[in-house]
Amino acid sequence: MAKEKNNLNLMDKLIALCKQRGIIFPGSEIYGGLANSWDFGPYGALLKNNIRQAWLKHFVTSRDDMLLMESGVIMNPKVWQASGHLQNFTDPLVDCKKCKKRWRADHILEQKSAVPRYDKEKPVDWKEIHCPECGGELTAVRNFNLMFKSFMGPVEDKSAEVYLRPELAAGMFTDFKLIQQANRKKLPFGIAQIGKAFRNEITPGNFIFRTREFEIMELEYFIKPKEWQSAFDMWFNLMKAWLKNLNVADEDIKINEIQAGELAHYSERTVDFEYNYPFGLKELYGLAYRTDFDLSSHAKFSGADLTYTDPDTGEKFIPHVVEPSMGLERTVLVTLLSAYTEEEAPTADEGETDTRVVLKLPKHIAPIQVAVLPLSKKDELVRIAQVLAQDLRQKFIVEYDDTQSIGRRYRRQDEIGTPYCVTIDFDSVKDKAVTVRDRDTMKQERVNLLDLIDYLKERLF
Ligand code: ATP
């Protein structure tokens, strides 16, 4: 069920919870921070890692036609000439002459519902448009390249210029032939990778929605041209199923079919998966049919032969490509927003209730799967609990905690989304059983220690 998200309050609460529980917090904070950079603490790093693993399983390792790779963050700069990034990877920038605030021109137009969207070919009369913050006059539009530049080697001159990759696709195109031949793959097949990308965004913000350093989970699916529609539909459905597995409500997703006039020059069809964030409907993922643009362009700029020979017909051609592209941090954000729940729950005092904050994360991606909590710090309980925690660590991600009251420990685990808490009490010493508490229902069940691993496996995997 979609939750009420039409207030920014939810964002504030989520950001505060993430900081308090060490999930996500501002980067370089002891030095006053670094604009819109975020670090992932222990639970955040585990959550991210579980999402990566789930993504790999869903899109790559559960299939016979997918291969994984890792290419460099720094590539030969000619790659970015061939991909068009050096010339075209720009955002339109305007400054307010009065308050000096910097804006993305297309975002201002979108806010004003000026249709069509910003178009480099059709300049807008900026005299008519004013600063959304102070109403001041805006400068003319300048196109700003979003790639981070650096130098390779000790000499900082033009010939040593390199770029941090702004996306991952390039590596999958430049290594296409090598991978296809080494792995003896026939079309259709795909190459996937997960890794960091860097964009010098003009207006980062909204927590981890738009940052300058982020991770992309992306794949290029190589096909014969006539197969593109069925491949597009297949990946579209897999992306929808992926979001369903993350408990993202259908009602929060809007499929935005990019209209012909707004398509990138190389794309025949693109759909954006938009999400209803507390700060508005904005892009979550993209799915594009990129024709043979990328391989043709890399063949042209590199001089390499990137054609594929059909083993059945002998026909030679440049494969076409369907590309699903998914941001990892945006996935974390929508997963957290979908999971964040506040509900009234009983306290230790008879008849009293208070608000319980619980992250109802899908169990397979929860940072901690099982918490082991001895009821008291007495030696006899602590000893059993520690041995049990270590046993369970062979199968699950486990946290051991013997501080504070049991009620507070349960609430803490609820706030980081731990599906099961296992409590060891004085009876456990005699009956060799423990109490398992379910995060969502708060129901408690007595489980024999010998059955515990199977009990948890059944519910977690
Ligand atoms: P946007 O229109 O929001 O700038 P985009 O269309 O430029 O996004 P793509 O180039 O398709 O995005 O990037 C692939 C995916 O990477 C996006 O669907 C999104 O999930 C994620 N992404 C893009 N830019 C950022 C960013 N600055 N911070 C975090 N994630 C991002």
Tab-separated table of C-alpha atoms and ligand atoms in Angstrom, residues 89 91 104 107 166-167 199 201 208-216 218 272 283-286 323 325-331, ligand 1:
chain	number	residue	atom	x	y	z
A	89	PHE	CA	26.969	15.577	-21.312
A	91	ASP	CA	23.325	20.575	-18.098
A	104	ARG	CA	19.462	24.069	-13.599
A	107	HIS	CA	14.435	22.283	-13.619
A	166	PRO	CA	29.864	9.546	-15.526
A	167	GLU	CA	28.130	6.217	-16.291
A	199	ARG	CA	28.771	13.650	-12.065
A	201	GLU	CA	25.803	17.914	-10.648
A	208	ILE	CA	20.846	10.639	-1.454
A	209	PHE	CA	18.538	11.282	-4.446
A	210	ARG	CA	21.062	13.376	-6.355
A	211	THR	CA	24.706	13.266	-5.349
A	212	ARG	CA	27.962	13.818	-7.198
A	213	GLU	CA	29.291	10.362	-6.465
A	214	PHE	CA	26.904	7.420	-6.710
A	215	GLU	CA	26.590	3.834	-7.819
A	216	ILE	CA	24.809	2.510	-10.866
A	218	GLU	CA	23.309	-1.301	-15.202
A	272	ASP	CA	11.570	6.418	-17.129
A	283	GLU	CA	13.186	9.649	-12.009
A	284	LEU	CA	14.088	6.433	-10.275
A	285	TYR	CA	15.291	4.222	-13.163
A	286	GLY	CA	15.577	4.334	-16.941
A	323	GLU	CA	19.717	-0.838	-21.502
A	325	SER	CA	19.829	1.490	-15.752
A	326	MET	CA	19.257	1.650	-11.997
A	327	GLY	CA	20.815	3.923	-9.393
A	328	LEU	CA	21.830	2.135	-6.203
A	329	GLU	CA	21.348	5.107	-3.870
A	330	ARG	CA	17.922	5.881	-5.362
A	331	THR	CA	17.072	2.218	-4.787
B	1	ATP	P1	18.392	12.534	-13.794
B	1	ATP	O1	17.442	12.937	-14.927
B	1	ATP	O2	17.687	12.330	-12.479
B	1	ATP	O3	19.606	13.420	-13.701
B	1	ATP	P2	19.563	10.704	-15.635
B	1	ATP	O4	18.462	10.475	-16.622
B	1	ATP	O5	20.670	11.607	-15.994
B	1	ATP	O6	18.950	11.093	-14.203
B	1	ATP	P3	20.890	8.213	-16.081
B	1	ATP	O7	21.974	8.833	-16.862
B	1	ATP	O8	19.888	7.380	-16.822
B	1	ATP	O9	20.136	9.298	-15.200
B	1	ATP	O10	21.550	7.396	-14.863
B	1	ATP	C1	21.171	6.092	-14.521
B	1	ATP	C2	20.559	6.039	-13.137
B	1	ATP	O11	21.479	6.529	-12.174
B	1	ATP	C3	19.319	6.904	-12.936
B	1	ATP	O12	18.162	6.226	-13.365
B	1	ATP	C4	19.332	7.142	-11.450
B	1	ATP	O13	18.764	6.027	-10.773
B	1	ATP	C5	20.805	7.197	-11.116
B	1	ATP	N1	21.345	8.567	-11.023
B	1	ATP	C6	21.580	9.427	-12.041
B	1	ATP	N2	22.135	10.570	-11.576
B	1	ATP	C7	22.260	10.417	-10.226
B	1	ATP	C8	22.778	11.235	-9.180
B	1	ATP	N3	23.321	12.432	-9.436
B	1	ATP	N4	22.746	10.769	-7.906
B	1	ATP	C9	22.232	9.540	-7.625
B	1	ATP	N5	21.740	8.716	-8.584
B	1	ATP	C10	21.747	9.137	-9.867
